[in-house]
Coordinates of C-alpha atoms in Angstrom, one line a residue:
X53 CA 1.0 141.0 62.6
X54 CA 0.6 138.6 65.5
X55 CA 2.9 136.1 63.6
X56 CA 5.7 138.8 63.3
X57 CA 5.5 139.6 67.0
X58 CA 5.8 135.9 67.9
X59 CA 8.7 135.5 65.6
X60 CA 10.5 138.5 67.1
X61 CA 10.0 137.2 70.7
X62 CA 11.4 133.8 69.5
X63 CA 14.5 135.5 68.1
X64 CA 15.0 137.5 71.4
X65 CA 14.7 134.3 73.5
X66 CA 17.2 132.5 71.2
X67 CA 19.7 135.3 71.5
X68 CA 19.5 135.4 75.3
X69 CA 20.0 131.6 75.5
X70 CA 23.0 131.8 73.2
X71 CA 24.4 134.6 75.3
X72 CA 24.0 132.6 78.6
X73 CA 25.6 129.6 76.9
X74 CA 28.6 131.7 75.8
X75 CA 28.9 133.2 79.3
X76 CA 28.8 129.7 80.8
X77 CA 31.5 128.6 78.3
X78 CA 33.7 131.6 79.2
X79 CA 33.4 130.9 82.9
X80 CA 34.4 127.3 82.4
X81 CA 37.4 128.3 80.3
X82 CA 38.4 131.0 82.9
X83 CA 38.2 128.5 85.7
X84 CA 40.3 126.0 83.7
X85 CA 43.0 128.6 83.1
X86 CA 43.1 129.5 86.8
X87 CA 43.7 125.8 87.7
X88 CA 46.6 125.6 85.3
X89 CA 48.2 128.7 86.7
X90 CA 47.8 127.4 90.2
X91 CA 49.4 124.1 89.2
X92 CA 52.4 125.9 87.7
X93 CA 52.9 127.8 91.0
X94 CA 53.5 124.6 93.0
X95 CA 56.7 124.1 95.1
X96 CA 59.8 123.0 93.2
X97 CA 61.3 119.6 93.6
X98 CA 65.0 119.1 94.4
X99 CA 65.9 117.9 90.9
X100 CA 64.2 121.1 89.5
X101 CA 66.2 123.3 91.9
X102 CA 69.4 121.5 90.9
X103 CA 68.7 122.1 87.2
X104 CA 67.9 125.7 87.9
X105 CA 71.2 126.3 89.7
X106 CA 73.3 124.4 87.2
X107 CA 71.7 126.2 84.3
X108 CA 72.1 129.6 85.9
X109 CA 75.7 129.1 86.7
X110 CA 76.4 127.8 83.2
X111 CA 74.7 130.7 81.6
X112 CA 76.6 133.3 83.8
X113 CA 80.0 131.9 83.1
X114 CA 79.2 131.3 79.4
X115 CA 78.6 135.0 79.1
X116 CA 82.1 135.6 80.6
X117 CA 83.7 133.1 78.3
X118 CA 82.0 134.1 75.0
X119 CA 82.2 137.8 75.7
X120 CA 85.9 137.5 76.4
X121 CA 86.5 135.6 73.2
X122 CA 84.4 138.0 71.1
X123 CA 86.1 141.1 72.4
X124 CA 89.6 139.8 73.0
X125 CA 89.6 140.7 76.7
X126 CA 92.8 139.8 78.6
X127 CA 95.4 141.3 80.9
X128 CA 96.3 143.9 78.3
X129 CA 92.7 144.6 77.2
X130 CA 90.4 145.1 80.1
X131 CA 86.8 144.1 79.8
X132 CA 84.0 146.6 79.0
X133 CA 81.6 146.1 81.9
X134 CA 78.7 147.7 80.1
X135 CA 78.8 145.0 77.5
X136 CA 79.0 142.3 80.2
X137 CA 76.2 143.9 82.2
X138 CA 73.6 143.8 79.4
X139 CA 74.4 140.2 78.6
X140 CA 74.2 139.1 82.2
X141 CA 70.9 140.8 83.0
X142 CA 68.8 137.7 81.9
X143 CA 70.6 135.6 84.5
X144 CA 71.3 137.8 87.5
X145 CA 69.8 140.7 89.3
X146 CA 71.1 144.2 88.6
X147 CA 72.5 144.6 92.1
X148 CA 74.4 141.3 92.0
X149 CA 75.8 142.2 88.6
X150 CA 76.9 145.6 89.8
X151 CA 78.7 144.3 92.8
X152 CA 79.9 140.7 92.9
X153 CA 80.0 140.0 89.1
X154 CA 81.6 143.4 88.4
X155 CA 84.3 142.7 90.9
X156 CA 84.9 139.3 89.5
X157 CA 85.1 140.7 85.9
X158 CA 88.2 142.7 86.9
X159 CA 90.0 139.4 87.7
X160 CA 88.4 136.9 85.4
X161 CA 90.5 137.6 82.3
X162 CA 93.8 137.2 84.2
X163 CA 95.1 134.5 81.8
X164 CA 95.9 132.4 84.9
X165 CA 94.9 129.2 86.6
X166 CA 92.5 130.9 89.1
X167 CA 89.1 129.2 89.4
X168 CA 86.0 131.4 89.5
X169 CA 83.1 129.1 88.8
X170 CA 81.7 127.0 91.7
X171 CA 82.2 123.3 90.9
X172 CA 79.2 121.9 92.7
X173 CA 78.5 118.3 93.5
X174 CA 74.8 118.2 93.2
X175 CA 74.4 114.7 94.6
X176 CA 75.9 115.3 98.0
X177 CA 74.9 117.7 100.8
X178 CA 72.5 119.7 98.5
X179 CA 69.7 121.4 100.4
X180 CA 67.3 124.3 99.6
X181 CA 64.4 126.3 100.8
X182 CA 61.8 128.0 98.7
X183 CA 60.3 131.1 100.3
X184 CA 56.8 132.6 99.8
X185 CA 58.3 135.7 98.1
X186 CA 59.7 133.8 95.1
X187 CA 63.2 133.2 96.5
X188 CA 65.4 130.1 96.6
X189 CA 68.0 129.7 99.3
X190 CA 70.4 126.9 98.4
X191 CA 73.3 125.3 100.3
X192 CA 75.7 123.2 98.2
X193 CA 79.1 121.5 98.5
X194 CA 82.2 122.1 96.3
X195 CA 84.4 119.1 97.3
X196 CA 88.1 119.1 97.6
X197 CA 90.1 118.1 94.5
X198 CA 93.7 117.1 93.8
X199 CA 94.4 120.6 92.5
X200 CA 92.9 122.4 95.5
X201 CA 92.6 120.0 98.4
X202 CA 90.1 122.2 100.3
X203 CA 86.4 121.8 100.3
X204 CA 83.9 124.8 100.1
X205 CA 80.4 125.2 101.4
X206 CA 78.4 127.5 99.0
X207 CA 75.2 129.5 99.7
X208 CA 73.2 130.8 96.8
X209 CA 70.1 133.0 96.6
X210 CA 68.0 133.0 93.4
X211 CA 64.9 135.3 92.9
X212 CA 62.1 135.0 90.4
X213 CA 61.7 138.1 88.2
X214 CA 59.4 138.2 85.2
X215 CA 59.0 134.4 85.3
X216 CA 62.7 133.8 85.3
X217 CA 65.0 132.7 88.1
X218 CA 68.0 135.0 88.5
X219 CA 71.1 134.9 90.7
X220 CA 70.7 137.4 93.6
X221 CA 73.7 136.5 95.8
X222 CA 76.3 133.9 96.4
X223 CA 79.1 133.4 99.0
X224 CA 81.3 130.5 100.2
X225 CA 83.3 129.4 103.2
X226 CA 86.1 126.9 103.8
X227 CA 85.2 123.7 105.5
X228 CA 87.2 124.0 108.6
X229 CA 85.5 123.4 111.9
X230 CA 82.4 121.8 110.4
X231 CA 82.1 118.1 110.1
X232 CA 80.3 117.0 106.9
X233 CA 79.9 113.4 108.2
X234 CA 80.1 112.1 104.7
X235 CA 79.0 108.5 104.4
X236 CA 80.9 105.8 102.4
X237 CA 78.3 106.1 99.6
X238 CA 78.7 109.9 99.5
X239 CA 82.4 109.7 99.4
X240 CA 82.2 107.3 96.5
X241 CA 80.0 109.8 94.6
X242 CA 82.6 112.5 95.2
X243 CA 85.5 110.4 93.8
X244 CA 83.7 109.0 90.8
X245 CA 84.6 110.4 87.4
X246 CA 84.4 109.5 83.7
X247 CA 88.0 108.3 83.9
X248 CA 88.1 106.3 87.2
X249 CA 85.7 104.2 89.2
X250 CA 86.1 104.0 93.0
X251 CA 86.0 100.7 94.7
X252 CA 85.7 100.8 98.5
X253 CA 88.6 99.2 100.5
X254 CA 88.2 100.1 104.1
X255 CA 87.3 102.7 106.7
X256 CA 90.2 104.1 108.8
X257 CA 91.0 106.9 111.3
X258 CA 92.9 109.7 109.6
X259 CA 95.8 111.2 111.6
X260 CA 95.8 114.2 109.2
X261 CA 92.2 115.3 109.9
X262 CA 91.7 113.5 113.3
X263 CA 88.5 111.8 112.2
X264 CA 86.9 109.1 110.0
X265 CA 88.2 108.5 106.5
X266 CA 87.5 106.1 103.7
X267 CA 90.1 104.3 101.5
X268 CA 89.1 103.6 97.9
X269 CA 90.9 101.8 95.0
X270 CA 90.5 104.0 92.0
X271 CA 90.3 101.9 88.8
X272 CA 91.0 103.4 85.5
X273 CA 91.3 101.9 82.0
X274 CA 95.0 101.1 82.4
X275 CA 95.8 101.9 86.0
X276 CA 94.9 101.5 89.7
X277 CA 95.7 103.7 92.7
X278 CA 94.6 104.2 96.3
X279 CA 93.0 107.4 97.5
X280 CA 91.8 108.3 101.0
X281 CA 89.0 110.8 101.5
X282 CA 88.0 112.6 104.8
X283 CA 84.5 112.1 106.1
X284 CA 84.9 115.5 107.9
X285 CA 85.8 117.8 105.0
X286 CA 86.2 115.8 101.8
X287 CA 89.9 116.4 101.6
X288 CA 92.0 113.8 99.8
X289 CA 94.4 111.9 102.0
X290 CA 97.5 109.8 101.8
X291 CA 97.9 108.8 105.4
X292 CA 96.4 105.4 105.0
X293 CA 98.2 102.1 105.8
X294 CA 96.7 99.2 103.9
X295 CA 97.8 95.8 105.1
X296 CA 98.2 93.7 102.0
X297 CA 99.0 90.4 103.5
X298 CA 100.3 88.8 106.8
X299 CA 102.4 85.8 107.1
X300 CA 102.4 84.4 110.7
X301 CA 104.5 81.5 109.6
X302 CA 107.3 84.0 108.9
X303 CA 107.6 85.2 112.5
X304 CA 110.6 82.9 113.1
X305 CA 112.2 83.7 109.8
X306 CA 115.9 84.3 109.7
X307 CA 117.5 87.6 110.6
X308 CA 117.9 90.2 107.9
X309 CA 120.3 92.5 109.7
X310 CA 124.0 91.5 110.3
X311 CA 125.9 94.6 111.2
X312 CA 128.7 95.1 113.6
X313 CA 129.4 98.8 113.3
X314 CA 126.2 100.6 112.4
X315 CA 127.9 104.0 111.8
X316 CA 130.3 102.7 109.1
X317 CA 128.4 99.7 107.7
X318 CA 124.8 100.7 107.5
X319 CA 125.0 101.8 103.8
X320 CA 126.3 98.4 102.6
X321 CA 124.7 96.0 105.0
X322 CA 121.1 97.3 105.5
X323 CA 120.1 96.5 101.9
X324 CA 119.5 100.0 100.7
X325 CA 118.7 100.1 97.0
X326 CA 117.3 96.5 96.9
X327 CA 113.9 95.9 95.4
X328 CA 111.0 94.1 97.0
X329 CA 111.6 90.9 94.9
X330 CA 115.3 90.9 95.9
X331 CA 114.4 91.2 99.6
X332 CA 111.9 88.3 99.3
X333 CA 114.4 86.2 97.3
X334 CA 117.1 86.6 99.9
X335 CA 115.1 86.5 103.2
X336 CA 111.7 85.0 102.3
X337 CA 108.2 86.4 102.6
X338 CA 107.8 89.2 105.1
X339 CA 105.7 88.9 108.2
X340 CA 103.5 91.7 106.9
X341 CA 103.3 94.0 103.9
X342 CA 101.6 97.4 103.9
X343 CA 100.8 99.8 101.1
X344 CA 101.1 103.5 101.7
X345 CA 100.4 106.4 99.3
X346 CA 103.9 106.5 97.9
X347 CA 105.6 103.5 99.6
X348 CA 105.4 99.8 100.4
X349 CA 106.7 98.4 103.7
X350 CA 107.9 94.9 104.4
X351 CA 108.2 93.9 108.1
X352 CA 110.6 91.2 109.2
X353 CA 111.6 90.1 112.7
X354 CA 114.4 92.7 113.1
X355 CA 113.6 95.4 110.6
X356 CA 110.9 97.2 108.6
X357 CA 112.0 98.0 105.0
X358 CA 110.3 100.9 103.2
X359 CA 110.4 100.8 99.4
X360 CA 109.6 103.8 97.3
X361 CA 106.9 103.4 94.6
X362 CA 108.9 105.8 92.4
X363 CA 112.3 104.1 92.5
X364 CA 111.1 100.6 93.6
X365 CA 114.1 100.5 96.0
X366 CA 114.6 100.4 99.7
X367 CA 115.3 103.9 100.9
X368 CA 114.4 103.6 104.6
X369 CA 115.1 100.9 107.2
X370 CA 113.7 100.8 110.8
X371 CA 115.6 98.5 113.1
X372 CA 113.3 96.8 115.7
X373 CA 113.4 94.1 118.3
X374 CA 116.3 92.9 120.4
X375 CA 119.0 93.9 117.9
X376 CA 118.5 97.6 118.5
X377 CA 120.0 97.7 122.0
X378 CA 123.1 95.9 120.9
X379 CA 124.6 98.9 119.0
X380 CA 124.6 101.8 121.5
X381 CA 123.7 102.0 125.2
X382 CA 122.2 105.5 125.1
X383 CA 122.0 108.7 123.2
X384 CA 125.4 110.0 124.4
X385 CA 127.1 106.9 123.0
X386 CA 125.4 107.5 119.7
X387 CA 126.7 111.1 119.5
X388 CA 130.3 110.1 120.3
X389 CA 130.2 107.3 117.7
X390 CA 128.8 109.5 114.9
X391 CA 130.7 112.7 115.7
X392 CA 134.0 111.8 117.4
X393 CA 135.4 115.2 116.4
X394 CA 132.8 117.9 117.3
X395 CA 134.8 120.4 115.2
X396 CA 134.4 118.5 112.0
X397 CA 131.1 116.7 112.8
X398 CA 129.6 114.8 109.8
X399 CA 126.2 114.9 111.3
X400 CA 124.2 117.6 113.0
X401 CA 122.4 116.2 116.1
X402 CA 119.0 117.4 117.4
X403 CA 116.9 116.1 120.3
X404 CA 113.1 116.2 120.5
X405 CA 110.1 114.4 122.0
X406 CA 106.5 113.6 121.1
X407 CA 103.8 111.0 121.7
X408 CA 106.1 108.3 120.3
X409 CA 108.9 109.0 122.7
X410 CA 112.3 110.8 122.9
X411 CA 114.3 111.2 119.8
X412 CA 117.9 111.9 118.8
X413 CA 118.2 112.8 115.1
X414 CA 121.6 112.8 113.3
X415 CA 121.4 114.4 109.8
X416 CA 124.1 115.1 107.4
X417 CA 121.9 117.8 105.8
X418 CA 122.2 116.2 102.4
X419 CA 121.1 112.7 101.9
X420 CA 121.4 110.6 105.1
X421 CA 119.5 110.7 108.4
X422 CA 119.6 108.5 111.5
X423 CA 116.8 108.7 114.1
X424 CA 117.2 107.0 117.5
X425 CA 114.1 106.6 119.6
X426 CA 113.7 105.8 123.3
X427 CA 111.1 105.9 126.0
X428 CA 113.2 108.2 128.2
X429 CA 115.2 111.3 127.8
X430 CA 118.6 109.7 128.1
X431 CA 117.9 107.1 125.5
X432 CA 118.6 104.2 127.7
X433 CA 117.6 101.8 126.2
X434 CA 117.1 102.7 122.6
X435 CA 114.0 101.0 121.2
X436 CA 114.1 101.8 117.5
X437 CA 116.6 103.1 114.9
X438 CA 115.4 104.5 111.6
X439 CA 117.9 105.2 108.9
X440 CA 117.0 106.9 105.6
X441 CA 119.0 107.4 102.4
X442 CA 117.3 109.9 100.2
X443 CA 119.3 108.9 97.1
X444 CA 117.2 105.7 96.7
X445 CA 113.8 107.4 97.1

């Protein structure tokens, strides 16, 4: 009897010990699980936020594309929003779907070139804030492109619902009064593509945007071209002037202009239609050469010749230096020479002035224009004469 009692007590003690051990094991496992959950709730890194936004946008617009293809939606067959709504719910909040995305769905299947999806550059001007109530506020840049030369600043709000990040809101604004202050390195990122590699050339002041700009040489597999980009708003520019080479030894080179009657002889004697090689062969190397977006200019002692990159011919000549004042004394003499009979005038004349001086423009309204510039209103003396023949452009 005593043996049975002792054995029973031993079994009870053993069961209690096992129970305590199991409780301790459970507590350890519970504590471990809490630590894992706590770790997964840490703040997001920038690359994680970028991936979240990129994936979310891709998913939303993939729904628009695939649903449109499956259901044959177009201008003649309007989309069924109820179908779209159910497929969008995993990626956006109900309120965002019922407002912004519903409105977009009415235009999305227009069979036109309209752009709906934000084309974000994730490596430049990307900032975010993660709030304590499971929301992400993101600011991102959609840079200017050759198709639409206007940059946009986007704001996105994502909210975490049922362990998934969903789009809650988005909006954008044009980059107008803001100054992005893009660096050379950021500009290079914006220009790079799988087809072309940007190579920095120089920094310059853009007359178009009134601020800093960068000039890059874009190198493709079989081509090269120059592109300017604004530091202020990412717009693509063609207002650069790249000095290719300068030849100080050519400053005393021979004259290129030998004209007695400018009105009647300009077409034949100002070398319109000549190529760069022909000019150099006849007059030697220019004092300086500049490359513009669509032209090349060669400067000699008495004239600057502009050659079109399309026709490779001289289409504009600017007379400079002492020779200019030898043709006409002032603006009145110019008008009398070009339009001796006001009733049957070949050229329409117009006067204007700007930061470069006072101008008299004579234009035939078809292919030829002559611009006379002076420092005073009467045009005495005339300091430059610019003649353009569109036929050679």
